[in-house]
Amino acid sequence: MPPRRYNPDDRRDALLERINLDIPAAVAQALREDVGGEV
């Protein structure tokens, strides 16, 4: 099986998109926990 090839720029964009979506969700979750679920 050949090694998986990818375009580094595409990979970087995909990772940045994932980070940009995941971080606000994680922050919102942490805030909800801090204030007892009222955000």
PDB file of N, CA and C in Angstrom:
ATOM      1  N   MET A   1       0.856  -1.189   0.000  1.00  0.00           N
ATOM      2  CA  MET A   1       0.000   0.000   0.000  1.00  0.00           C
ATOM      3  C   MET A   1       0.896   1.245   0.000  1.00  0.00           C
ATOM      4  N   PRO A   2       0.732   2.122  -0.975  1.00  0.00           N
ATOM      5  CA  PRO A   2       1.614   3.301  -1.020  1.00  0.00           C
ATOM      6  C   PRO A   2       1.313   4.263   0.125  1.00  0.00           C
ATOM      7  N   PRO A   3       2.311   4.993   0.564  1.00  0.00           N
ATOM      8  CA  PRO A   3       2.051   5.971   1.632  1.00  0.00           C
ATOM      9  C   PRO A   3       1.041   7.012   1.165  1.00  0.00           C
ATOM     10  N   ARG A   4       0.260   7.470   2.099  1.00  0.00           N
ATOM     11  CA  ARG A   4      -0.753   8.462   1.749  1.00  0.00           C
ATOM     12  C   ARG A   4      -0.079   9.785   1.427  1.00  0.00           C
ATOM     13  N   ARG A   5      -0.435  10.352   0.306  1.00  0.00           N
ATOM     14  CA  ARG A   5       0.146  11.635  -0.078  1.00  0.00           C
ATOM     15  C   ARG A   5      -0.902  12.728   0.095  1.00  0.00           C
ATOM     16  N   TYR A   6      -0.446  13.878   0.493  1.00  0.00           N
ATOM     17  CA  TYR A   6      -1.357  15.003   0.647  1.00  0.00           C
ATOM     18  C   TYR A   6      -0.624  16.289   0.315  1.00  0.00           C
ATOM     19  N   ASN A   7      -1.404  17.273  -0.027  1.00  0.00           N
ATOM     20  CA  ASN A   7      -0.853  18.594  -0.295  1.00  0.00           C
ATOM     21  C   ASN A   7      -0.691  19.301   1.058  1.00  0.00           C
ATOM     22  N   PRO A   8       0.528  19.686   1.425  1.00  0.00           N
ATOM     23  CA  PRO A   8       0.719  20.306   2.743  1.00  0.00           C
ATOM     24  C   PRO A   8      -0.164  21.533   2.955  1.00  0.00           C
ATOM     25  N   ASP A   9      -0.405  22.299   1.892  1.00  0.00           N
ATOM     26  CA  ASP A   9      -1.258  23.479   2.055  1.00  0.00           C
ATOM     27  C   ASP A   9      -2.687  23.069   2.383  1.00  0.00           C
ATOM     28  N   ASP A  10      -3.184  22.039   1.700  1.00  0.00           N
ATOM     29  CA  ASP A  10      -4.540  21.573   1.983  1.00  0.00           C
ATOM     30  C   ASP A  10      -4.638  21.043   3.406  1.00  0.00           C
ATOM     31  N   ARG A  11      -3.612  20.305   3.817  1.00  0.00           N
ATOM     32  CA  ARG A  11      -3.621  19.747   5.170  1.00  0.00           C
ATOM     33  C   ARG A  11      -3.623  20.875   6.199  1.00  0.00           C
ATOM     34  N   ARG A  12      -2.789  21.888   5.959  1.00  0.00           N
ATOM     35  CA  ARG A  12      -2.723  23.013   6.896  1.00  0.00           C
ATOM     36  C   ARG A  12      -4.074  23.720   6.974  1.00  0.00           C
ATOM     37  N   ASP A  13      -4.693  23.958   5.817  1.00  0.00           N
ATOM     38  CA  ASP A  13      -5.995  24.617   5.810  1.00  0.00           C
ATOM     39  C   ASP A  13      -7.029  23.788   6.563  1.00  0.00           C
ATOM     40  N   ALA A  14      -7.002  22.477   6.362  1.00  0.00           N
ATOM     41  CA  ALA A  14      -7.961  21.609   7.035  1.00  0.00           C
ATOM     42  C   ALA A  14      -7.746  21.648   8.548  1.00  0.00           C
ATOM     43  N   LEU A  15      -6.483  21.632   8.965  1.00  0.00           N
ATOM     44  CA  LEU A  15      -6.206  21.672  10.397  1.00  0.00           C
ATOM     45  C   LEU A  15      -6.628  23.006  10.997  1.00  0.00           C
ATOM     46  N   LEU A  16      -6.341  24.099  10.294  1.00  0.00           N
ATOM     47  CA  LEU A  16      -6.731  25.410  10.806  1.00  0.00           C
ATOM     48  C   LEU A  16      -8.246  25.520  10.917  1.00  0.00           C
ATOM     49  N   GLU A  17      -8.948  24.998   9.913  1.00  0.00           N
ATOM     50  CA  GLU A  17     -10.406  25.054   9.954  1.00  0.00           C
ATOM     51  C   GLU A  17     -10.923  24.270  11.150  1.00  0.00           C
ATOM     52  N   ARG A  18     -10.331  23.097  11.375  1.00  0.00           N
ATOM     53  CA  ARG A  18     -10.767  22.268  12.491  1.00  0.00           C
ATOM     54  C   ARG A  18     -10.493  22.963  13.818  1.00  0.00           C
ATOM     55  N   ILE A  19      -9.307  23.576  13.922  1.00  0.00           N
ATOM     56  CA  ILE A  19      -8.955  24.303  15.144  1.00  0.00           C
ATOM     57  C   ILE A  19      -9.930  25.453  15.372  1.00  0.00           C
ATOM     58  N   ASN A  20     -10.211  26.205  14.315  1.00  0.00           N
ATOM     59  CA  ASN A  20     -11.095  27.361  14.449  1.00  0.00           C
ATOM     60  C   ASN A  20     -12.503  26.954  14.841  1.00  0.00           C
ATOM     61  N   LEU A  21     -12.921  25.748  14.462  1.00  0.00           N
ATOM     62  CA  LEU A  21     -14.244  25.278  14.848  1.00  0.00           C
ATOM     63  C   LEU A  21     -14.228  24.659  16.245  1.00  0.00           C
ATOM     64  N   ASP A  22     -13.153  23.966  16.594  1.00  0.00           N
ATOM     65  CA  ASP A  22     -13.112  23.237  17.861  1.00  0.00           C
ATOM     66  C   ASP A  22     -12.867  24.153  19.052  1.00  0.00           C
ATOM     67  N   ILE A  23     -12.015  25.159  18.888  1.00  0.00           N
ATOM     68  CA  ILE A  23     -11.655  25.989  20.036  1.00  0.00           C
ATOM     69  C   ILE A  23     -12.862  26.752  20.582  1.00  0.00           C
ATOM     70  N   PRO A  24     -13.642  27.445  19.747  1.00  0.00           N
ATOM     71  CA  PRO A  24     -14.809  28.139  20.310  1.00  0.00           C
ATOM     72  C   PRO A  24     -15.765  27.179  21.012  1.00  0.00           C
ATOM     73  N   ALA A  25     -15.940  25.985  20.484  1.00  0.00           N
ATOM     74  CA  ALA A  25     -16.817  25.005  21.123  1.00  0.00           C
ATOM     75  C   ALA A  25     -16.253  24.601  22.483  1.00  0.00           C
ATOM     76  N   ALA A  26     -14.944  24.404  22.565  1.00  0.00           N
ATOM     77  CA  ALA A  26     -14.317  24.016  23.824  1.00  0.00           C
ATOM     78  C   ALA A  26     -14.410  25.154  24.838  1.00  0.00           C
ATOM     79  N   VAL A  27     -14.208  26.382  24.379  1.00  0.00           N
ATOM     80  CA  VAL A  27     -14.310  27.540  25.267  1.00  0.00           C
ATOM     81  C   VAL A  27     -15.739  27.690  25.772  1.00  0.00           C
ATOM     82  N   ALA A  28     -16.705  27.556  24.877  1.00  0.00           N
ATOM     83  CA  ALA A  28     -18.106  27.669  25.275  1.00  0.00           C
ATOM     84  C   ALA A  28     -18.456  26.591  26.296  1.00  0.00           C
ATOM     85  N   GLN A  29     -17.962  25.377  26.074  1.00  0.00           N
ATOM     86  CA  GLN A  29     -18.227  24.284  27.015  1.00  0.00           C
ATOM     87  C   GLN A  29     -17.623  24.602  28.383  1.00  0.00           C
ATOM     88  N   ALA A  30     -16.401  25.112  28.400  1.00  0.00           N
ATOM     89  CA  ALA A  30     -15.747  25.451  29.660  1.00  0.00           C
ATOM     90  C   ALA A  30     -16.513  26.559  30.376  1.00  0.00           C
ATOM     91  N   LEU A  31     -16.969  27.560  29.625  1.00  0.00           N
ATOM     92  CA  LEU A  31     -17.743  28.635  30.234  1.00  0.00           C
ATOM     93  C   LEU A  31     -19.048  28.105  30.811  1.00  0.00           C
ATOM     94  N   ARG A  32     -19.709  27.221  30.068  1.00  0.00           N
ATOM     95  CA  ARG A  32     -20.951  26.636  30.573  1.00  0.00           C
ATOM     96  C   ARG A  32     -20.701  25.916  31.889  1.00  0.00           C
ATOM     97  N   GLU A  33     -19.605  25.165  31.960  1.00  0.00           N
ATOM     98  CA  GLU A  33     -19.304  24.437  33.189  1.00  0.00           C
ATOM     99  C   GLU A  33     -18.988  25.414  34.322  1.00  0.00           C
ATOM    100  N   ASP A  34     -18.258  26.489  34.010  1.00  0.00           N
ATOM    101  CA  ASP A  34     -17.871  27.455  35.039  1.00  0.00           C
ATOM    102  C   ASP A  34     -19.073  28.152  35.653  1.00  0.00           C
ATOM    103  N   VAL A  35     -20.062  28.490  34.830  1.00  0.00           N
ATOM    104  CA  VAL A  35     -21.194  29.269  35.343  1.00  0.00           C
ATOM    105  C   VAL A  35     -22.421  28.399  35.586  1.00  0.00           C
ATOM    106  N   GLY A  36     -22.230  27.103  35.588  1.00  0.00           N
ATOM    107  CA  GLY A  36     -23.336  26.220  35.917  1.00  0.00           C
ATOM    108  C   GLY A  36     -24.330  26.048  34.793  1.00  0.00           C
ATOM    109  N   GLY A  37     -23.897  26.225  33.560  1.00  0.00           N
ATOM    110  CA  GLY A  37     -24.765  25.931  32.428  1.00  0.00           C
ATOM    111  C   GLY A  37     -25.581  27.099  31.931  1.00  0.00           C
ATOM    112  N   GLU A  38     -25.332  28.308  32.420  1.00  0.00           N
ATOM    113  CA  GLU A  38     -26.131  29.448  31.960  1.00  0.00           C
ATOM    114  C   GLU A  38     -25.278  30.374  31.114  1.00  0.00           C
ATOM    115  N   VAL A  39     -25.273  30.120  29.806  1.00  0.00           N
ATOM    116  CA  VAL A  39     -24.538  30.999  28.881  1.00  0.00           C
ATOM    117  C   VAL A  39     -25.504  31.408  27.795  1.00  0.00           C
TER     118      VAL A  39
END
